[in-house]
PDB file of C-alpha atoms and ligand atoms in Angstrom:
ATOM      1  CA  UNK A 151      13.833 -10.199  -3.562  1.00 93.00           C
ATOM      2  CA  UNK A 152      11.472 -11.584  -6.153  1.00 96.00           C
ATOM      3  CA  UNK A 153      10.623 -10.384  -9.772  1.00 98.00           C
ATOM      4  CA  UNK A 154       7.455  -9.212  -9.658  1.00 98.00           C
ATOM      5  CA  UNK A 155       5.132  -8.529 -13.089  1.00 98.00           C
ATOM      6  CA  UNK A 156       1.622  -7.528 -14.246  1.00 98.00           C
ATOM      7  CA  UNK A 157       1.200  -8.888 -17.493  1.00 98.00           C
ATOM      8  CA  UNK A 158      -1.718  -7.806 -19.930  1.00 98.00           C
ATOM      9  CA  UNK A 159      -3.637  -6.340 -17.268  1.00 98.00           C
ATOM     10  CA  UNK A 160      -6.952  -4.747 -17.610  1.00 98.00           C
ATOM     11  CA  UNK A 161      -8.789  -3.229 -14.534  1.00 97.00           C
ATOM     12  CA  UNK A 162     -11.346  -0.853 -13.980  1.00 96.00           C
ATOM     13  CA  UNK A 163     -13.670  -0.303 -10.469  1.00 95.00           C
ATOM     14  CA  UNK A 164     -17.492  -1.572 -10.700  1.00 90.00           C
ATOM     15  CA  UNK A 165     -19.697   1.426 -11.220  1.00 84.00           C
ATOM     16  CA  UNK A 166     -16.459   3.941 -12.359  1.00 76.00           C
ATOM     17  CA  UNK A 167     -17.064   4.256 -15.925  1.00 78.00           C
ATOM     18  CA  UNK A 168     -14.103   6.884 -16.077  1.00 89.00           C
ATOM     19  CA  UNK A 169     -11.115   5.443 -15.388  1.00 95.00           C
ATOM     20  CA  UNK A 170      -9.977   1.908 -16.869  1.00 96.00           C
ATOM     21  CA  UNK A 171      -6.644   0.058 -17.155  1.00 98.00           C
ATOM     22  CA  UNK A 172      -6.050  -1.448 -20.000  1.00 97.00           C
ATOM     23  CA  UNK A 173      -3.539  -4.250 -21.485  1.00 98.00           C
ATOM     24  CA  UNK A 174      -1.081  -2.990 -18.531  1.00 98.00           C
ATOM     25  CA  UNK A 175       2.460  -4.856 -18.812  1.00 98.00           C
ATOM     26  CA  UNK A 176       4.446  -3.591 -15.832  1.00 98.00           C
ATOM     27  CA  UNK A 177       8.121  -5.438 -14.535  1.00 98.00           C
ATOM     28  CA  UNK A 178       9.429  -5.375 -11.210  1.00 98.00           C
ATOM     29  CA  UNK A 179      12.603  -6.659 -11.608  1.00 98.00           C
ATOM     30  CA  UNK A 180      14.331  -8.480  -8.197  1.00 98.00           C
ATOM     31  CA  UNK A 181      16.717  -6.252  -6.503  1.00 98.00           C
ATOM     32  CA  UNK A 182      16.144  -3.110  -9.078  1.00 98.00           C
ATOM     33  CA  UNK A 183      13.789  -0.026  -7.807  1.00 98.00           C
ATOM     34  CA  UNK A 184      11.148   0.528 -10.065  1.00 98.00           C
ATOM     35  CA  UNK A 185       9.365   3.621 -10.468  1.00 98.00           C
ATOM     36  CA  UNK A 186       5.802   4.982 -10.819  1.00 98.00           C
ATOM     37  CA  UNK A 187       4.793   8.446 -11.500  1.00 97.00           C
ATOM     38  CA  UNK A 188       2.251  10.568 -12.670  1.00 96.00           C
ATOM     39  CA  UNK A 189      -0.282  13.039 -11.530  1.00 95.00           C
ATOM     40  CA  UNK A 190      -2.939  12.636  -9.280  1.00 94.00           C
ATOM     41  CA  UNK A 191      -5.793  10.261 -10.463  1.00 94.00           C
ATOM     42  CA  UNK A 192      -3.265   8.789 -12.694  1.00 97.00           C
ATOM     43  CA  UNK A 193      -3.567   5.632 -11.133  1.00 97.00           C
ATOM     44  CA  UNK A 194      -0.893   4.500  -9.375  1.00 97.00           C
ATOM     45  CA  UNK A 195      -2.839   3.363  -6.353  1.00 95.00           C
ATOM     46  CA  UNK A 196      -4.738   1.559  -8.427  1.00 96.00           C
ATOM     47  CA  UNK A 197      -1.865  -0.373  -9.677  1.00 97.00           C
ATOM     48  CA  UNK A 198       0.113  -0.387  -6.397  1.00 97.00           C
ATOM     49  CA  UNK A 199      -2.979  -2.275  -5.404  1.00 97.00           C
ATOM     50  CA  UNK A 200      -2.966  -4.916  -8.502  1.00 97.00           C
ATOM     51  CA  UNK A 201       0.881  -5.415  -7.806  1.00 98.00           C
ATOM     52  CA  UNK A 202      -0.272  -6.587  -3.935  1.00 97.00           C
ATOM     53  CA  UNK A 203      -3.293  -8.441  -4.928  1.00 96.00           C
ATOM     54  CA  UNK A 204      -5.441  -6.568  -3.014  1.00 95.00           C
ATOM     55  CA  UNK A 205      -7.370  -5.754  -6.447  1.00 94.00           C
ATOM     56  CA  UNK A 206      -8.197  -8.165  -8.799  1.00 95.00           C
ATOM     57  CA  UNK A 207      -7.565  -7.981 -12.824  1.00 96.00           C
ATOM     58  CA  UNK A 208     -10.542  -8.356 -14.979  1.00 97.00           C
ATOM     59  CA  UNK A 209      -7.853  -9.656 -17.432  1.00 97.00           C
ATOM     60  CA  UNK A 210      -4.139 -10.594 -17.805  1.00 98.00           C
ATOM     61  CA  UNK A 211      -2.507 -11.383 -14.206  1.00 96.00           C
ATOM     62  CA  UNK A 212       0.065 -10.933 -11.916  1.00 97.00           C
ATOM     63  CA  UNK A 213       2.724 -12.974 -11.345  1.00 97.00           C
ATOM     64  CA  UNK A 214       5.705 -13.436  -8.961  1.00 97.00           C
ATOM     65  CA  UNK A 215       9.114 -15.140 -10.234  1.00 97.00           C
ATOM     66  CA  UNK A 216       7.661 -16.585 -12.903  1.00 96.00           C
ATOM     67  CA  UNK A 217       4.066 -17.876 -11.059  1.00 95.00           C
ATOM     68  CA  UNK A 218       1.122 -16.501 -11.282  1.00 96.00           C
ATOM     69  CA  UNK A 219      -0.663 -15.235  -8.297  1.00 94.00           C
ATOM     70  CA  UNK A 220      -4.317 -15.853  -8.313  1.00 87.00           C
ATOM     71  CA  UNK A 221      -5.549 -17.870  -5.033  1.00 83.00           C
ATOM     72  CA  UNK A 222      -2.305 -17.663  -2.717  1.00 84.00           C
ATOM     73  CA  UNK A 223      -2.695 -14.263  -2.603  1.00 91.00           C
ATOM     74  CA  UNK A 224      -2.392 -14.124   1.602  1.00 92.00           C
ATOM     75  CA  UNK A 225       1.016 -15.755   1.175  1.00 94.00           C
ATOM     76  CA  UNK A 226       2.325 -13.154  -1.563  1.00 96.00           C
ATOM     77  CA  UNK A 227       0.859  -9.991   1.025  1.00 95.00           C
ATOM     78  CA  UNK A 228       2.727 -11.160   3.647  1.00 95.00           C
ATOM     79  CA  UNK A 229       5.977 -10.681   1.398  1.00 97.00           C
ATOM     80  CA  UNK A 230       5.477  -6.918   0.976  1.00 97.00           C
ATOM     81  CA  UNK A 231       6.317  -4.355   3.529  1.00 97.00           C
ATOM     82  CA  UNK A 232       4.107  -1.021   2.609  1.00 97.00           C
ATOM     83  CA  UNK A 233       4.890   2.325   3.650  1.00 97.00           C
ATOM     84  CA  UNK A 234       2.223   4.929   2.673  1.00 96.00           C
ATOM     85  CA  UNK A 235       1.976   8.843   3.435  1.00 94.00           C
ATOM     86  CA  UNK A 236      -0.142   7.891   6.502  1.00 95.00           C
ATOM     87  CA  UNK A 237       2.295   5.781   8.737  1.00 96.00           C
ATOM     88  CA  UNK A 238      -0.754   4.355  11.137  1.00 95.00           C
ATOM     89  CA  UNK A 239       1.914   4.276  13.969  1.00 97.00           C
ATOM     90  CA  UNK A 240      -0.151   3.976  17.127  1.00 97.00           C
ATOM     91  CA  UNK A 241       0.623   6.165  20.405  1.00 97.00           C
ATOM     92  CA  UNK A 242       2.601   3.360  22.217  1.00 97.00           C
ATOM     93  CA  UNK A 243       6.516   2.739  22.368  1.00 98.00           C
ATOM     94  CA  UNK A 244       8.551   2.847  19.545  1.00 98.00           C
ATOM     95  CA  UNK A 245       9.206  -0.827  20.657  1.00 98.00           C
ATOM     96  CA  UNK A 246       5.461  -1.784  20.532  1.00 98.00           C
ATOM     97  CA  UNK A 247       4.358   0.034  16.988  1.00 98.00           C
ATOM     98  CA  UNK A 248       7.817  -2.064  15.208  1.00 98.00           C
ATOM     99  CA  UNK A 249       6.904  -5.946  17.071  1.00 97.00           C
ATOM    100  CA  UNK A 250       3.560  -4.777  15.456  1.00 95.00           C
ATOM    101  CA  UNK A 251       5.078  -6.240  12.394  1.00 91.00           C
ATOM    102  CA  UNK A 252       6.987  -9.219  13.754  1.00 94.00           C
ATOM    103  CA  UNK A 253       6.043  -9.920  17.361  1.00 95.00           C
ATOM    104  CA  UNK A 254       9.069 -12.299  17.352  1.00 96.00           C
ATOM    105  CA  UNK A 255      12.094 -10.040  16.145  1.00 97.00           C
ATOM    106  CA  UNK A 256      14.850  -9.865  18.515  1.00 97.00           C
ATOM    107  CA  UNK A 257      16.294  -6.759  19.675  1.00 97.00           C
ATOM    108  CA  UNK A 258      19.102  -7.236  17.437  1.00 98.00           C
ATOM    109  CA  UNK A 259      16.652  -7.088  14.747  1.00 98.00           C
ATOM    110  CA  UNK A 260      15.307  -4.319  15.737  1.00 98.00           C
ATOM    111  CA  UNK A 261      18.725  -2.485  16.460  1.00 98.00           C
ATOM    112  CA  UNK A 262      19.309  -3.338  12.158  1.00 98.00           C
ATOM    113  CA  UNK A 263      15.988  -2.079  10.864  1.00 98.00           C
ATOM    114  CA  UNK A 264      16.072   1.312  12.785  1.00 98.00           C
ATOM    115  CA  UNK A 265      19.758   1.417  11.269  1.00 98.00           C
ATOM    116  CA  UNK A 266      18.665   0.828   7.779  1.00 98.00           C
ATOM    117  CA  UNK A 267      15.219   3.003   8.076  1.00 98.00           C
ATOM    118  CA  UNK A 268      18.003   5.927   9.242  1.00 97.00           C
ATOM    119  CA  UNK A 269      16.172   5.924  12.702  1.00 98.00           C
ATOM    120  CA  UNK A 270      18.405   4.642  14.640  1.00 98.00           C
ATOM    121  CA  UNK A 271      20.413   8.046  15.442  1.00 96.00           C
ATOM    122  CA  UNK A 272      16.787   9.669  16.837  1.00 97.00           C
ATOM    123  CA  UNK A 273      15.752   7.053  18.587  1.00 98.00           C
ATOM    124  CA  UNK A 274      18.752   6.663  20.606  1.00 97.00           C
ATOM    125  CA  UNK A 275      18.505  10.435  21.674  1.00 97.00           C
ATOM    126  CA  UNK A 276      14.423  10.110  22.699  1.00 98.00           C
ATOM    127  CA  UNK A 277      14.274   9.546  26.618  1.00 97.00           C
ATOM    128  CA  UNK A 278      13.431   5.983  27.133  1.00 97.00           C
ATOM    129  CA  UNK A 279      14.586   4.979  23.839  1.00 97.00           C
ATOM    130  CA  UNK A 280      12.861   1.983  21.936  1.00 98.00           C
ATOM    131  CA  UNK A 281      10.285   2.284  24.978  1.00 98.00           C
ATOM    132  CA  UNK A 282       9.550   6.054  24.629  1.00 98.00           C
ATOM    133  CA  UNK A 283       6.378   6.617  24.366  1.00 98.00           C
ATOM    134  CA  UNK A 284       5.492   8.287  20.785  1.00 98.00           C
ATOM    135  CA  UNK A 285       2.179  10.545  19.656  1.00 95.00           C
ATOM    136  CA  UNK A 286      -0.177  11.962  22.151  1.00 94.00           C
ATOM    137  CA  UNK A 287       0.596   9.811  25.019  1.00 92.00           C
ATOM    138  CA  UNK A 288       4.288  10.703  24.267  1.00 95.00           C
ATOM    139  CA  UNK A 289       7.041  12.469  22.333  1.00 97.00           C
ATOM    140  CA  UNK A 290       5.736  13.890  19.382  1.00 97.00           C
ATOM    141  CA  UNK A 291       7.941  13.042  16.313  1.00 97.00           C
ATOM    142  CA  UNK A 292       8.556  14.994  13.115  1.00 96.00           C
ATOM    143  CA  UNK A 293       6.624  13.714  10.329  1.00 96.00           C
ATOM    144  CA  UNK A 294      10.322  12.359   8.387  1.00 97.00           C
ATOM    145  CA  UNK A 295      10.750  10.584  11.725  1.00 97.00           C
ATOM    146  CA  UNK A 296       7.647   8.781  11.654  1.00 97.00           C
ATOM    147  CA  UNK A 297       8.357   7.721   7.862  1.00 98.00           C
ATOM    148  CA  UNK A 298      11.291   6.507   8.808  1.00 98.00           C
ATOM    149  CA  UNK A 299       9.774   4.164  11.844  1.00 98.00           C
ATOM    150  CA  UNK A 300       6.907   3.471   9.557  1.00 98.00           C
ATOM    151  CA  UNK A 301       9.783   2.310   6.922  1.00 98.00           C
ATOM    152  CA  UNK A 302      11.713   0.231   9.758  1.00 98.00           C
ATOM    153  CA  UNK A 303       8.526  -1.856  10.588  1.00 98.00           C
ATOM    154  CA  UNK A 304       7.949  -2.171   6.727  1.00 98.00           C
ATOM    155  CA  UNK A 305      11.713  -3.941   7.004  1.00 98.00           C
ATOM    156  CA  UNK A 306      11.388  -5.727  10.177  1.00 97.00           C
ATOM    157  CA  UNK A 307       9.446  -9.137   8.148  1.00 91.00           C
ATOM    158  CA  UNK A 308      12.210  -8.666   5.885  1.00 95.00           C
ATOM    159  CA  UNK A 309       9.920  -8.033   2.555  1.00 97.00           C
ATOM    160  CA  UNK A 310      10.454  -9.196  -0.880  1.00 97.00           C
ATOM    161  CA  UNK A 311       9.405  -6.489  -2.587  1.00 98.00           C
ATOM    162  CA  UNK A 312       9.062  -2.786  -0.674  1.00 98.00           C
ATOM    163  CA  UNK A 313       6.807  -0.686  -2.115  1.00 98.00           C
ATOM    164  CA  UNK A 314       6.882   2.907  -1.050  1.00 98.00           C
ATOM    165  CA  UNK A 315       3.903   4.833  -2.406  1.00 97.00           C
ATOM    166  CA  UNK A 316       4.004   8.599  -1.817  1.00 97.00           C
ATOM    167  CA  UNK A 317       5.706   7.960   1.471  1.00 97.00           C
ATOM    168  CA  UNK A 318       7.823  11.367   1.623  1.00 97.00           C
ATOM    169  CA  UNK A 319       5.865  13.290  -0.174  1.00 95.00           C
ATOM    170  CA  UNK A 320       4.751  15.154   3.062  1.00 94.00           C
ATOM    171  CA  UNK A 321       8.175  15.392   3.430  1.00 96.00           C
ATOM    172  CA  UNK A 322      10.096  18.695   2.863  1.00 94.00           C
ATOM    173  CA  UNK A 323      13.145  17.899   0.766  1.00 94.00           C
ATOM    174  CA  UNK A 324      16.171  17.622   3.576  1.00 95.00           C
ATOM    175  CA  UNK A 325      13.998  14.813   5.389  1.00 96.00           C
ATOM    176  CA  UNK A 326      13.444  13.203   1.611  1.00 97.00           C
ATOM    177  CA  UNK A 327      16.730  12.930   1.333  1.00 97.00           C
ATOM    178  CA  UNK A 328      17.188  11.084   4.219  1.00 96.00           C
ATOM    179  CA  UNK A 329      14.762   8.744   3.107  1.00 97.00           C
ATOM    180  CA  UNK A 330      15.652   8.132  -0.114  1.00 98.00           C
ATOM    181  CA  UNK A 331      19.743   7.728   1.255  1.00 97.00           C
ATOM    182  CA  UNK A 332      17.856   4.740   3.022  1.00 97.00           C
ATOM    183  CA  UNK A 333      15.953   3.059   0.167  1.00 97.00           C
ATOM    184  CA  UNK A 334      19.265   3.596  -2.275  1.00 97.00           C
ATOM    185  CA  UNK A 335      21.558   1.861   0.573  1.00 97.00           C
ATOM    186  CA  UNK A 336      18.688  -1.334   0.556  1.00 97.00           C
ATOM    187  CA  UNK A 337      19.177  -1.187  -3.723  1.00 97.00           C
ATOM    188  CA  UNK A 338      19.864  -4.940  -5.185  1.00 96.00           C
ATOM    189  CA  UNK A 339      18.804  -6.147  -1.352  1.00 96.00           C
ATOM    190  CA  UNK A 340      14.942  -5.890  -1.589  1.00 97.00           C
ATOM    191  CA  UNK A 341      12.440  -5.220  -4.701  1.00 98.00           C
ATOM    192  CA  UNK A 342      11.305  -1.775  -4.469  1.00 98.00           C
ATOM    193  CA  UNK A 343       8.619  -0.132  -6.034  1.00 98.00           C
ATOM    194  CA  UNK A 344       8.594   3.789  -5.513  1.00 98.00           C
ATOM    195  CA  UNK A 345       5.221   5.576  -6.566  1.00 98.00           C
ATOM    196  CA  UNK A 346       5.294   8.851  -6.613  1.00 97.00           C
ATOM    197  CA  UNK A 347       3.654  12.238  -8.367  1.00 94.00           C
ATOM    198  CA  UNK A 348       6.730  14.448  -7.834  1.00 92.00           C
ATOM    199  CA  UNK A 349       9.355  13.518 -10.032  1.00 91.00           C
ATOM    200  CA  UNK A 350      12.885  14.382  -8.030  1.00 92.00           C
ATOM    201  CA  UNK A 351      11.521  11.488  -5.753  1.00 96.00           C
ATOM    202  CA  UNK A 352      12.507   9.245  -8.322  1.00 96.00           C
ATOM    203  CA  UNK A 353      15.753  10.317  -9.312  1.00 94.00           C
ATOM    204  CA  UNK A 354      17.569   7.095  -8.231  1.00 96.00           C
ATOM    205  CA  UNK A 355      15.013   4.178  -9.983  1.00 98.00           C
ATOM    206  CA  UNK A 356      16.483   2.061 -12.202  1.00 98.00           C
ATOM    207  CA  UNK A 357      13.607   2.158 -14.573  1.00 98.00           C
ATOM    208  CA  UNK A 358      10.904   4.465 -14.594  1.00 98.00           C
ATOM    209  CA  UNK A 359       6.882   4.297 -15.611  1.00 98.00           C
ATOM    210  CA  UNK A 360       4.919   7.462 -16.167  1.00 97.00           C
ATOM    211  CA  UNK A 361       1.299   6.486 -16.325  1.00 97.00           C
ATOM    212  CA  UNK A 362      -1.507   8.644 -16.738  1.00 97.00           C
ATOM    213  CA  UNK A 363      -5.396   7.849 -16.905  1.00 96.00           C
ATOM    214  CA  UNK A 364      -4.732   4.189 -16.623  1.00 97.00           C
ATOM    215  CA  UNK A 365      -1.951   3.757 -19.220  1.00 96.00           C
ATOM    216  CA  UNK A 366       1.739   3.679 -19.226  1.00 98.00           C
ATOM    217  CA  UNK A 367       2.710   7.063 -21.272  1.00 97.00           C
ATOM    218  CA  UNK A 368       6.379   5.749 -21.575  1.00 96.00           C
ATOM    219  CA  UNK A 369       9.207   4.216 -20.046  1.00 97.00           C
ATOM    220  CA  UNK A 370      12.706   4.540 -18.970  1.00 97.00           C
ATOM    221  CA  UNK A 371      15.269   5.357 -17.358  1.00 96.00           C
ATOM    222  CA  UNK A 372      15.517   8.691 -15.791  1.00 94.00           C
ATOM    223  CA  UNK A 373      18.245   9.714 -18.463  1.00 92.00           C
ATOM    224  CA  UNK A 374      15.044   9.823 -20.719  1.00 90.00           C
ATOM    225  CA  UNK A 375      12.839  11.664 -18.896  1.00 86.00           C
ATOM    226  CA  UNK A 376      15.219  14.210 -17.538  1.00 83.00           C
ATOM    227  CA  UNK A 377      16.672  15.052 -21.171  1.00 76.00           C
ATOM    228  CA  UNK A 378      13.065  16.317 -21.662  1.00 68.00           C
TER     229      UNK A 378
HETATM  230  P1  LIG B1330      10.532   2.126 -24.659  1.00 75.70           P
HETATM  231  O1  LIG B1330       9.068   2.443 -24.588  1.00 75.70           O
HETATM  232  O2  LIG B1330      11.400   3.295 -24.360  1.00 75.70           O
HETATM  233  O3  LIG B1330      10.954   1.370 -25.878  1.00 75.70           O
HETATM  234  P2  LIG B1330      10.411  -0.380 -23.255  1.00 75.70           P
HETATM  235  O4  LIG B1330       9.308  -0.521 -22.281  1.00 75.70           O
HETATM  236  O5  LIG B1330      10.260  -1.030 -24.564  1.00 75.70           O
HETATM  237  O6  LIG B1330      10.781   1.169 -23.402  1.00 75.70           O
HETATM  238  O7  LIG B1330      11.711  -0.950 -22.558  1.00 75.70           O
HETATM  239  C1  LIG B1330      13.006  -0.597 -22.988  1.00 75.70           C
HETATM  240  C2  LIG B1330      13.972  -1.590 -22.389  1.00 75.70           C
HETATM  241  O8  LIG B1330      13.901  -1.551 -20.965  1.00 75.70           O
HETATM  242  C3  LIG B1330      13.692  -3.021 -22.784  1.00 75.70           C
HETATM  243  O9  LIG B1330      14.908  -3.667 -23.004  1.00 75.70           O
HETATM  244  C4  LIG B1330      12.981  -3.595 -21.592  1.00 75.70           C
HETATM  245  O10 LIG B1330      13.215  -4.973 -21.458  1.00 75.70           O
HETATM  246  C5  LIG B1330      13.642  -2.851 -20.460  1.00 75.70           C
HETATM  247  N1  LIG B1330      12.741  -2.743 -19.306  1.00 75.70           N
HETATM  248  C6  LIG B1330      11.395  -2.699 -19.319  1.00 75.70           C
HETATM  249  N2  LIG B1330      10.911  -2.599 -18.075  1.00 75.70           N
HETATM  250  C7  LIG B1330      11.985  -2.546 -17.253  1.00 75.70           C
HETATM  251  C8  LIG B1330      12.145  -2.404 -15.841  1.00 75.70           C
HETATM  252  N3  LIG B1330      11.109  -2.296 -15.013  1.00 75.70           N
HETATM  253  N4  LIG B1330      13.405  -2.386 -15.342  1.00 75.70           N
HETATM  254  C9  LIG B1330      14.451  -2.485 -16.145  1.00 75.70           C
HETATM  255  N5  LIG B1330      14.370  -2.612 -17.485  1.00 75.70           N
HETATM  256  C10 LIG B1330      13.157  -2.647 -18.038  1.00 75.70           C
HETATM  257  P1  LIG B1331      -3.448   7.949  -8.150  1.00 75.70           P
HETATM  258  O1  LIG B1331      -2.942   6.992  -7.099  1.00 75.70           O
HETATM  259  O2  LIG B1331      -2.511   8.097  -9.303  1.00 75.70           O
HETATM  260  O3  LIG B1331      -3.826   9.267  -7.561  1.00 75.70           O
HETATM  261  P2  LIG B1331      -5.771   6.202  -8.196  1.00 75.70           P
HETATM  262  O4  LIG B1331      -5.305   4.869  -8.589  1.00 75.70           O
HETATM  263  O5  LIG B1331      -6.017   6.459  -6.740  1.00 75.70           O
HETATM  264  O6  LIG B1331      -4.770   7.309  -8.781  1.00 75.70           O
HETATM  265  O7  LIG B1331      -7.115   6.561  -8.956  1.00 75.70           O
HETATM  266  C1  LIG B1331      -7.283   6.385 -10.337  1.00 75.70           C
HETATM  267  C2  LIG B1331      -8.734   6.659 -10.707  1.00 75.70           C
HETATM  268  O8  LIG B1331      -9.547   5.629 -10.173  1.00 75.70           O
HETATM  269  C3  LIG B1331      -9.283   7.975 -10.173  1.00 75.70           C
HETATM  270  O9  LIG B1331     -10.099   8.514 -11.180  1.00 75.70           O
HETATM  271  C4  LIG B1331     -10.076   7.556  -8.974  1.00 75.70           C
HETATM  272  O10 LIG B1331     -11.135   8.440  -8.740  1.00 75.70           O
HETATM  273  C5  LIG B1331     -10.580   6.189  -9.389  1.00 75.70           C
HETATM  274  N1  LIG B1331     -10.807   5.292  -8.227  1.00 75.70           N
HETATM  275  C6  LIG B1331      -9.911   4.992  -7.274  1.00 75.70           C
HETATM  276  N2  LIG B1331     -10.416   4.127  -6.378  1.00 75.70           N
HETATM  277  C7  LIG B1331     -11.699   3.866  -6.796  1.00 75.70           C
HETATM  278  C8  LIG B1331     -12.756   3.036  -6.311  1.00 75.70           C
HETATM  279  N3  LIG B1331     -12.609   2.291  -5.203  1.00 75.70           N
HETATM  280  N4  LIG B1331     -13.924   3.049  -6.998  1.00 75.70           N
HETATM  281  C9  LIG B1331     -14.072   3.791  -8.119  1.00 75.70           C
HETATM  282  N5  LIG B1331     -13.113   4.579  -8.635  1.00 75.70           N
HETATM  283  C10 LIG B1331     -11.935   4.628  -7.990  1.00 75.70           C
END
């Protein structure tokens, strides 16, 4: 779990005159859940994608325990598991889409990140288990089944900092839950950033950042917000 911060960050996309971060200071603490919400547009993608160095600031920088990340920037992606709302699980075995992530792991851990994605209990009941076949070659899972795969392979290289960003909100609310159950049981074990535009996603974060049009609006816990 590492701390993870943007400090005095100012962004905005070559040729979009529209939309422009400015002065962003954003902490990720290690082993707290962090939150992100706002409408769509907001820009939380856009800072998602600052946080994993896949976007550049213009100004300020982003740092990780303490050290800023400018040219190491492979090393730092390769410390994030990512689970979107499109799980790009391909139509092989269950077994295939997780070594995907870690062509090493060993079936024990394998056995541990189905049981901490909440998998574990579906996968045992699918024919051929961790070799069934899954998508249109195979058995066609729900869509909080694949989150939850998508969310074990996001474990499996054992991330410092989890960032889940809208990744049940195609999710009715009883497969949320499940979800979210997971990510709560993996609190003070893993960074985790949560980015979301519905709110009761973000219940359980420690700390919470409503942004809007590039800026933070405000800040706090969900006490805050929810007194509102
Ligand atoms: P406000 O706008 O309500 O004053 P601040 O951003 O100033 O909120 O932060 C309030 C407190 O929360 C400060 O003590 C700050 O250090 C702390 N804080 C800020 N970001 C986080 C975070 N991501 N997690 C936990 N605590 C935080
Ligand atoms: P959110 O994730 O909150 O929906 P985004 O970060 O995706 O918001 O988008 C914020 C703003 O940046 C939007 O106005 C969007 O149109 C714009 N934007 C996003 N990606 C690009 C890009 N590659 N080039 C130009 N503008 C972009």
């Amino acid at each position: 779990k590492k701390e993870v911060r943007l400090d005095n960050v100012s962004f905005s996309y070559r040729g979009g005159e529209h939309f422009s971060i400015e002065g962003m200071n954003l902490l990720i603490p290690a082993g707290k859940t962090t939150a992100i919400a706002g409408p769509s547009g907001a820009g939380k993608s856009t800072v998602a994608d600052l946080v994993m160095g896949l976007v550049k600031p213009d100004k300020g920088h982003l740092s990780v325990d303490g050290t800023v990340i400018s040219d190491k920037i492979n090393l730092w992606r390769d410390q994030i598991g990512y689970v979107a709302q499109e799980t790009f699980l391909f139509n092989e075995s269950i077994r295939f889409n997780l070594l995907l992530a870690h062509p090493d792991a060993g079936e024990d851990e394998l056995i541990e990140v189905l049981k901490l994605s909440a998998s574990y209990d579906f996968v045992n009941k699918l024919p051929d288990k961790m070799d069934t076949v899954i998508g249109d070659r195979g058995v066609r899972l729900s869509g909080g089944e694949k989150q939850r795969l998508a969310l074990a392979r996001a474990l499996l290289r054992k991330p410092s900092l989890l960032i889940m960003d809208e990744a049940t909100s195609n999710l009715d609310s009883k497969n949320e839950k499940k979800i979210l159950k997971a990510i709560d049981a993996l609190h003070g074990e893993i960074t985790i950033l949560m980015i979301a535009h519905r709110f009761s996603t973000i219940k359980n974060a420690d700390f919470i950042y409503m942004v809007n049009d590039g800026n933070i609006l405000e800040s706090g816990t969900w006490d805050k917000f929810a007194r509102k």
